[in-house]
Tab-separated table of C-alpha atoms in Angstrom:
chain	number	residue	atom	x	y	z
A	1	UNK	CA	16.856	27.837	-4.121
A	2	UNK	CA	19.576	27.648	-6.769
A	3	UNK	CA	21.353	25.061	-4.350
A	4	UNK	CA	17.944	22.963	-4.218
A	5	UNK	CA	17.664	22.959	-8.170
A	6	UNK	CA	21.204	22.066	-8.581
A	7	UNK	CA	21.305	19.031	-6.477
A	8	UNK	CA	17.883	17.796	-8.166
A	9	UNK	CA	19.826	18.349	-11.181
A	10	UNK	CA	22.744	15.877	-10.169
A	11	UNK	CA	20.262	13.315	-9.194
A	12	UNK	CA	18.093	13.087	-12.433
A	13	UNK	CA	21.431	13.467	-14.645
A	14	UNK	CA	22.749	10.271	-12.778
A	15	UNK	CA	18.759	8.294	-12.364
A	16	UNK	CA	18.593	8.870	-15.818
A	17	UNK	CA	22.364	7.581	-16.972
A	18	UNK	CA	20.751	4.433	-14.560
A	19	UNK	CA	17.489	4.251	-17.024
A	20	UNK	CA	19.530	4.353	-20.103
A	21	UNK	CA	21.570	1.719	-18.624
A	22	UNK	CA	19.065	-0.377	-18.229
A	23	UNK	CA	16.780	0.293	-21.520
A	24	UNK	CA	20.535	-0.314	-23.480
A	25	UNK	CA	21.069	-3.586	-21.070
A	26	UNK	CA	24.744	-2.808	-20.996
A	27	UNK	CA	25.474	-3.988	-17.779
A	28	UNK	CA	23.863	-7.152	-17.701
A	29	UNK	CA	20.619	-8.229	-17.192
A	30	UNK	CA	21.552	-8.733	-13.367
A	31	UNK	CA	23.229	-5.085	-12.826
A	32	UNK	CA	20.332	-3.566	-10.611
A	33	UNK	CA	21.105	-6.586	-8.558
A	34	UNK	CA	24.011	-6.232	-8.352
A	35	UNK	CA	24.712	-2.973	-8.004
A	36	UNK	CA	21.828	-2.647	-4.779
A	37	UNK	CA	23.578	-5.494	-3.429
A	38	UNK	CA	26.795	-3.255	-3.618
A	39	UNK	CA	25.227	-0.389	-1.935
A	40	UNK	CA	23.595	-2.087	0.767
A	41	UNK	CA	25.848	-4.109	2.137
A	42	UNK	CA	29.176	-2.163	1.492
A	43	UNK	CA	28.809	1.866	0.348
A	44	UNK	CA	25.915	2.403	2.802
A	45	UNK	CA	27.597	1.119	5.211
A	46	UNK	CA	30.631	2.971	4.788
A	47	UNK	CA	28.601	6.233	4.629
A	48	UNK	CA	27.073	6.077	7.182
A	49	UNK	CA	30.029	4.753	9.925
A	50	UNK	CA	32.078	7.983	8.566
A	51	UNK	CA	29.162	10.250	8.705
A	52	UNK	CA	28.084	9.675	11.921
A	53	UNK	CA	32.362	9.038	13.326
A	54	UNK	CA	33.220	12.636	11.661
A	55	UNK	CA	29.775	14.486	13.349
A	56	UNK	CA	28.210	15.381	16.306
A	57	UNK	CA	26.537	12.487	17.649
A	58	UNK	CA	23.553	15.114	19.039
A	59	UNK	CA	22.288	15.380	15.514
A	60	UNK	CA	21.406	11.496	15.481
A	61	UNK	CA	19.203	11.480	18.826
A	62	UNK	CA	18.084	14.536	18.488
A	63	UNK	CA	14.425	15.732	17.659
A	64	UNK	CA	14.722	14.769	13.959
A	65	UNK	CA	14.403	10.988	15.292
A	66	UNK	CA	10.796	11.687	17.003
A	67	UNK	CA	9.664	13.760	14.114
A	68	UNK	CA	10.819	11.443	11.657
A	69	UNK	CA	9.800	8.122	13.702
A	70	UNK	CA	6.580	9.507	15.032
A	71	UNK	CA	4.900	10.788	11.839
A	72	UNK	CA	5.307	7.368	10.145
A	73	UNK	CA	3.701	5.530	12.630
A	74	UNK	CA	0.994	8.470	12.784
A	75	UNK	CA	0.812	7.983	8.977
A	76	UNK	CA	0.801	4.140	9.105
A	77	UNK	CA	-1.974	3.802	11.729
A	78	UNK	CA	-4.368	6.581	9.458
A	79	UNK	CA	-3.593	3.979	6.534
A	80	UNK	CA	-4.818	1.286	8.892
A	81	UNK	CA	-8.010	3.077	10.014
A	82	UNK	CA	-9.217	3.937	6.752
A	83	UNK	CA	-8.571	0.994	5.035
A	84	UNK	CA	-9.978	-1.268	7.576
A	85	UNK	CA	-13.325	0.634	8.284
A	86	UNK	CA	-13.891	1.619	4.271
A	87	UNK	CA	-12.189	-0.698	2.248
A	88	UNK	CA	-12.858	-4.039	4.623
A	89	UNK	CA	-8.744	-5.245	4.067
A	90	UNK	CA	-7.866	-7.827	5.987
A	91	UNK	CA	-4.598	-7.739	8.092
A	92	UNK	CA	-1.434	-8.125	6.279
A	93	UNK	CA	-2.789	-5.870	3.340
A	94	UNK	CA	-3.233	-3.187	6.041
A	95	UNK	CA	0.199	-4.137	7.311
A	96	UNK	CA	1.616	-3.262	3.787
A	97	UNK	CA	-0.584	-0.402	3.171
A	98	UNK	CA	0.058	0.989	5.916
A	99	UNK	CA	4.594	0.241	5.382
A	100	UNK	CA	3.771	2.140	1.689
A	101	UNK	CA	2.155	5.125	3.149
A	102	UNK	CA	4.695	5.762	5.056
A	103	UNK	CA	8.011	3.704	4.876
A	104	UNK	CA	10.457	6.111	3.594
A	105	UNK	CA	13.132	5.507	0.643
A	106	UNK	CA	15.982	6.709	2.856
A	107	UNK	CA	18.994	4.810	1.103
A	108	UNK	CA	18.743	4.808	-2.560
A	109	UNK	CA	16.722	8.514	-2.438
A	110	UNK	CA	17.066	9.956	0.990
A	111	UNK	CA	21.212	9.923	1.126
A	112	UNK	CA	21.595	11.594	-2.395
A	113	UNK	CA	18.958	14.325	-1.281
A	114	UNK	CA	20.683	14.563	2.217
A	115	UNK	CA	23.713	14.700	0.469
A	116	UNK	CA	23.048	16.859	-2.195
A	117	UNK	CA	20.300	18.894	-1.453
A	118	UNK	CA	20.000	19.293	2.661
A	119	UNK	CA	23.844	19.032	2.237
A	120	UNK	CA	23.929	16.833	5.364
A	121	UNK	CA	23.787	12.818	5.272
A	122	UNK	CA	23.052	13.157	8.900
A	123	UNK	CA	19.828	14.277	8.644
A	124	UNK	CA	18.441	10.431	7.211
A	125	UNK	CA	20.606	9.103	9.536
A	126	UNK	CA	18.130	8.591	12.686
A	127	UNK	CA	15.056	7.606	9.939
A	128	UNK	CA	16.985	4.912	8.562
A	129	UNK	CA	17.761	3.415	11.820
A	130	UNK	CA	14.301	3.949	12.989
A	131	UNK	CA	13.104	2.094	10.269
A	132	UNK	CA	15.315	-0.929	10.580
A	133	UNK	CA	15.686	-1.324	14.065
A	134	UNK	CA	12.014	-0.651	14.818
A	135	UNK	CA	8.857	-0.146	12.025
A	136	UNK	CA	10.559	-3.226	10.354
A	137	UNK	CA	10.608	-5.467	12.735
A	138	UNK	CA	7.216	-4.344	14.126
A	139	UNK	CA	5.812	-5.208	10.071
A	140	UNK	CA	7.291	-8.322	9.898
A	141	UNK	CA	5.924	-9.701	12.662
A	142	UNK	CA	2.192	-8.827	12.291
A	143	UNK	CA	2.636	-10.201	8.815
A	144	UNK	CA	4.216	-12.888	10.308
A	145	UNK	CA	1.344	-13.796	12.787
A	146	UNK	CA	-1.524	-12.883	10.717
A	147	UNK	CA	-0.279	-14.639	7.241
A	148	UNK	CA	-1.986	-17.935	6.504
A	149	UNK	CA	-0.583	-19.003	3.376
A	150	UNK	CA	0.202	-22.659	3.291
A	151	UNK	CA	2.844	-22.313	0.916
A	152	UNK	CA	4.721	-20.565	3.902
A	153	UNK	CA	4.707	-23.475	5.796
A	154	UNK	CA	4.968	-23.378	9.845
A	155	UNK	CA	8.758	-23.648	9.980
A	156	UNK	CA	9.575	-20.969	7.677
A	157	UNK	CA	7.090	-19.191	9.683
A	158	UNK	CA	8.638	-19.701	12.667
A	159	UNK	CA	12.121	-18.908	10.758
A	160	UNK	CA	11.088	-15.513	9.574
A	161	UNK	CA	9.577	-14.759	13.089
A	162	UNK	CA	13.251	-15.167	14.305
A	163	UNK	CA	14.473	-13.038	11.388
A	164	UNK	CA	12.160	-10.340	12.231
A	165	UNK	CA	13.740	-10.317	15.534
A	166	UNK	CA	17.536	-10.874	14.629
A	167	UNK	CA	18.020	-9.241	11.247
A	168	UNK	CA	17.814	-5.877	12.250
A	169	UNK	CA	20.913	-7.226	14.857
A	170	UNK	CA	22.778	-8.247	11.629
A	171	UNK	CA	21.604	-5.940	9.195
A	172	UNK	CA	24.696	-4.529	7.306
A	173	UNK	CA	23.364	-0.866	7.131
A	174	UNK	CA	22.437	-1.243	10.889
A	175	UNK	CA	25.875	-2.007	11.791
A	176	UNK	CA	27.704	0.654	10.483
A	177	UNK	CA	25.233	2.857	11.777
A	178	UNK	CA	25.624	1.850	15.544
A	179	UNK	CA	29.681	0.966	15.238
A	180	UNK	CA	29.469	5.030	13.953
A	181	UNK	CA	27.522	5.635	17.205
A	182	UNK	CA	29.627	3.573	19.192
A	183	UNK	CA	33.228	5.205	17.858
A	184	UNK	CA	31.238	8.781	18.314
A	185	UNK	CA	30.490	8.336	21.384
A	186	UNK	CA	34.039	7.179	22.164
A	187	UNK	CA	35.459	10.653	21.463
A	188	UNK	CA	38.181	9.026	19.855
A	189	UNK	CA	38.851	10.230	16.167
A	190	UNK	CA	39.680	6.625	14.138
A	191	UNK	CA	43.031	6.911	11.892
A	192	UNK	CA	43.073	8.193	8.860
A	193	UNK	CA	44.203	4.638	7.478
A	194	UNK	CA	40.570	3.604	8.788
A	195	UNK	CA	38.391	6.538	7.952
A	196	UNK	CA	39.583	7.254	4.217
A	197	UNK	CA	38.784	3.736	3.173
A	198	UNK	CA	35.121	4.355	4.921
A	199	UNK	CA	35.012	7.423	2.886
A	200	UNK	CA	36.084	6.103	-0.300
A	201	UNK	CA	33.514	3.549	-0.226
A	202	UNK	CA	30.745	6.046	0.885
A	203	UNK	CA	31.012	8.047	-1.750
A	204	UNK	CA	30.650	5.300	-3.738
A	205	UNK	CA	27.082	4.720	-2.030
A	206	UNK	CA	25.383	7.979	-3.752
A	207	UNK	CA	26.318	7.443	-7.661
A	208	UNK	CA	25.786	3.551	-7.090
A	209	UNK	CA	22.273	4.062	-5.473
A	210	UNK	CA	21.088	6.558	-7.995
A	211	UNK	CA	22.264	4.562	-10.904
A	212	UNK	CA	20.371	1.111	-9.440
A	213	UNK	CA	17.224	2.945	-8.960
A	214	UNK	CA	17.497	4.282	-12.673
A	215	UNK	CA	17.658	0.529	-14.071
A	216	UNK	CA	14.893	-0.113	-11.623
A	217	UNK	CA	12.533	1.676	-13.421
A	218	UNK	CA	12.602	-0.252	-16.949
A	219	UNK	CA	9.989	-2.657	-17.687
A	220	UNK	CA	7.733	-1.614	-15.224
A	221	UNK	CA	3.799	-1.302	-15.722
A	222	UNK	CA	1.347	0.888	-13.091
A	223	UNK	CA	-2.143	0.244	-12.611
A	224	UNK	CA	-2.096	-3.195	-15.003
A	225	UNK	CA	-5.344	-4.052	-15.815
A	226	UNK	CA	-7.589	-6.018	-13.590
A	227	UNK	CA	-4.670	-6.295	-10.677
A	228	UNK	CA	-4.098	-3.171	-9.492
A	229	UNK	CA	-6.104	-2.548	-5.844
A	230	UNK	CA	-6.460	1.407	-7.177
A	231	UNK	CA	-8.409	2.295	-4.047
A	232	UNK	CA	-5.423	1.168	-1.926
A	233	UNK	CA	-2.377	2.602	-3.977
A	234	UNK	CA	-4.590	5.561	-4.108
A	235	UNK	CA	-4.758	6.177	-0.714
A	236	UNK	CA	-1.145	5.183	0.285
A	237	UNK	CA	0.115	7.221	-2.701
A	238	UNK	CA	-2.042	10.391	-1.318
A	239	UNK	CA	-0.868	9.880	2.257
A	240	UNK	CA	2.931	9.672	1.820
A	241	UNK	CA	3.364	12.565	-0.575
A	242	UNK	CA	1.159	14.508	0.505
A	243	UNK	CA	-0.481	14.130	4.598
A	244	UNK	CA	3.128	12.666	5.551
A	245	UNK	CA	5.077	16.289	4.796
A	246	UNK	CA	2.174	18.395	6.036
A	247	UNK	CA	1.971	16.326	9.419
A	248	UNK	CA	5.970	16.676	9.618
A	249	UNK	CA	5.591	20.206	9.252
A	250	UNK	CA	2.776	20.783	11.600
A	251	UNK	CA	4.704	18.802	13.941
A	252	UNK	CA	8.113	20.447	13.505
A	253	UNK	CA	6.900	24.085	13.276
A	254	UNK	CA	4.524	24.479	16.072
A	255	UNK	CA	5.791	21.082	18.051
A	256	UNK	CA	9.376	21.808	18.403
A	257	UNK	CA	9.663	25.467	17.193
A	258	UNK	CA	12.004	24.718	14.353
A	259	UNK	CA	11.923	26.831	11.447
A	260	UNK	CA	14.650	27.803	8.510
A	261	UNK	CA	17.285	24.662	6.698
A	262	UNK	CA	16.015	22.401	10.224
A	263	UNK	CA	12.402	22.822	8.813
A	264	UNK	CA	13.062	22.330	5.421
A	265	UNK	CA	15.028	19.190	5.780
A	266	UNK	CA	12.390	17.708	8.082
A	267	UNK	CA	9.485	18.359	5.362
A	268	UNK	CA	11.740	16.981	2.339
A	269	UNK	CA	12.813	13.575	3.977
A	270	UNK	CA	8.483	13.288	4.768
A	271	UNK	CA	7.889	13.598	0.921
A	272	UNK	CA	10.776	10.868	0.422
A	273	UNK	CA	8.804	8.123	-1.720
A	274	UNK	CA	8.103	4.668	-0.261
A	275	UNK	CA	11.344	2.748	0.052
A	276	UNK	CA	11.369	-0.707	-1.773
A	277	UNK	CA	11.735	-2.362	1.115
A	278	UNK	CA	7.831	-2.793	1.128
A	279	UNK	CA	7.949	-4.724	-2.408
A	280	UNK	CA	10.221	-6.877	-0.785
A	281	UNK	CA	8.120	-8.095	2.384
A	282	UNK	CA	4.873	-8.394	0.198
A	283	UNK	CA	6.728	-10.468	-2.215
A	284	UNK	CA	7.991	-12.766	0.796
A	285	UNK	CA	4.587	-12.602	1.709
A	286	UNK	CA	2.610	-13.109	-1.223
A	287	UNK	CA	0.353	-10.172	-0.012
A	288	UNK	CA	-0.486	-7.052	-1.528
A	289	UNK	CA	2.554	-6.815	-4.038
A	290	UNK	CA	0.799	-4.925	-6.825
A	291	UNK	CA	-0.136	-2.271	-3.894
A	292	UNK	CA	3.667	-2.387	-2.749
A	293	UNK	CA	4.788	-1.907	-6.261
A	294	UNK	CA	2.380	0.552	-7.811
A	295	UNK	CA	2.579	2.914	-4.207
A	296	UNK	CA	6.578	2.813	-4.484
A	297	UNK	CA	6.470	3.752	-8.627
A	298	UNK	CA	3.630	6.758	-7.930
A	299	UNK	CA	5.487	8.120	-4.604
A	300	UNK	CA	8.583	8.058	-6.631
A	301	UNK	CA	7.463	9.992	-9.738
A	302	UNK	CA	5.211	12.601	-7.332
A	303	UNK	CA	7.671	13.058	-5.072
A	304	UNK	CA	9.640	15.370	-7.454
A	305	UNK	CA	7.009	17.742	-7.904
A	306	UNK	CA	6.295	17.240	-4.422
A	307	UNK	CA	9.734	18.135	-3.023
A	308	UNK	CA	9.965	21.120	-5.771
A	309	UNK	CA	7.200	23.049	-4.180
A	310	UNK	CA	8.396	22.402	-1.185
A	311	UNK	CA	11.940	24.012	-1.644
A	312	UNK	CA	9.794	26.766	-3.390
A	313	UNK	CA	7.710	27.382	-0.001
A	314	UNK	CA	10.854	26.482	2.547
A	315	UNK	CA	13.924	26.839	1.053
């Protein structure tokens, strides 16, 4: 437990250097930019090819990806239901309802508490390519297909159905994850003049991700006025802190038989907060953003209580 409250310790030290950061505007008024740009298409990257080159490539397909994959769909489509037979939404609202109920923050939350508190990065590994290579690409086209908006127009309609399809192909984050795959499966160990450059700029990925996501909470206002869907955010919020981890559990405990640290990681990286991923598709959308926005901010702040009683109960 002492391990569990240290590493939450590291991460709210450095989130809140990020906040200050951002209050003081020292960096800039583009520095959260920036520095996600940084992380996603260099550190993260980098982490991940020398995580997955320097372990065993068993822990990637392994049952972490169905229990990980398979309760965020379950979690997405219960999102669906209920807001389609109670609230009457229409489809891409359910679409992003149903990404922020269960779309997991696995890059600028999920590696520092892999890293830090599961003390394995490998453990987000086969979420975050999940994710990419499948629930986002499944999203993007249903929102694709079902979004009217004329301000859209039909060619960059047709453009973003080809992007749903090709940029999980070029997606930075998705490339070093499968050239890690690849060079693991090789069995060849990469030289040293290769992998300590990859690990420099990994470590990078942690301190760089925590510090973005403290200057991304400045100047932000839940449940405005007159906007805010509260029904919706409601829900989501209630399903991904709290359903997602207990189905994970359920699932991993009397599923697959796992118990001890194998448990325990499962159930933290469930009460992971929505990733802002979803913000960024209703934005390109125009659909649901407040929902999107509001969902990622409550998931965020409850998933620290959330993840404390969890290491309480499992750890």
């Amino acid at each position: 437990m002492s391990g569990v409250v240290s590493g939450f310790t590291v991460i709210f030290i450095v989130v809140g250097v990020g906040y200050l950061l951002g209050r003081t505007r020292v960096l800039g008024d583009g520095a959260h930019e920036v520095l996600s740009r940084l992380v996603f298409f260099v550190c993260t990257p980098a982490l991940l090819f020398h995580s997955l080159v320097t372990s065993d490539l068993s822990a990637i397909f392994s049952t972490t990806l169905v229990i990980a994959g398979g309760s965020a769909a379950a979690i997405g489509v219960i999102y669906v239901l209920i807001a389609r037979l109670w609230f009457h939404r229409d489809i891409p609202e359910l679409a992003i309802g149903g990404l922020a109920a269960s779309y997991v923050n696995s890059v600028n939350l999920g590696l520092p508490i892999a890293i830090f508190v599961l003390d394995d990065a490998s453990f987000i590994a086969p979420l975050l390519l999940f994710q990419i290579l499948i629930y986002s690409p499944i999203a993007l086209i249903t929102l694709d297909l079902t979004v009217t908006d004329p301000a859209l127009g039909h060619e960059s309609r047709s453009t973003t159905m080809r992007d749903a399809v090709v940029a999980p192909l070029t997606n930075p984050i998705v490339l070093g994850g499968v050239a890690g795959l690849v060079v693991s499966a090789w069995g060849a160990q990469p030289p040293a003049a290769v992998l300590e450059p990859m690990k420099m700029l990994g470590n990078a990925s942690v301190p760089c991700a925590l510090l973005a996501f403290g200057l991304s909470l400045t100047g932000v206002a839940v449940f405005k006025k007159g906007e805010s869907p509260r029904r919706d955010i409601a829900l989501a919020s209630v399903l991904k802190i709290v359903a997602m981890p207990v189905v994970v559990y359920a699932i991993a405990r009397w599923g697959y038989g796992e118990t001890g640290h194998e448990l325990f990681a499962q159930v933290v990286i469930a009460a992971l907060p929505t990733a802002q991923n979803v913000l960024v598709y209703a934005t390109r959308y125009r659909r649901a953003q407040i929902l999107a926005r509001d969902t990622a901010l409550i998931t965020t702040l409850g998933s620290i209580p959330a993840i404390a009683v969890i290491a309480a109960l499992l750890a």
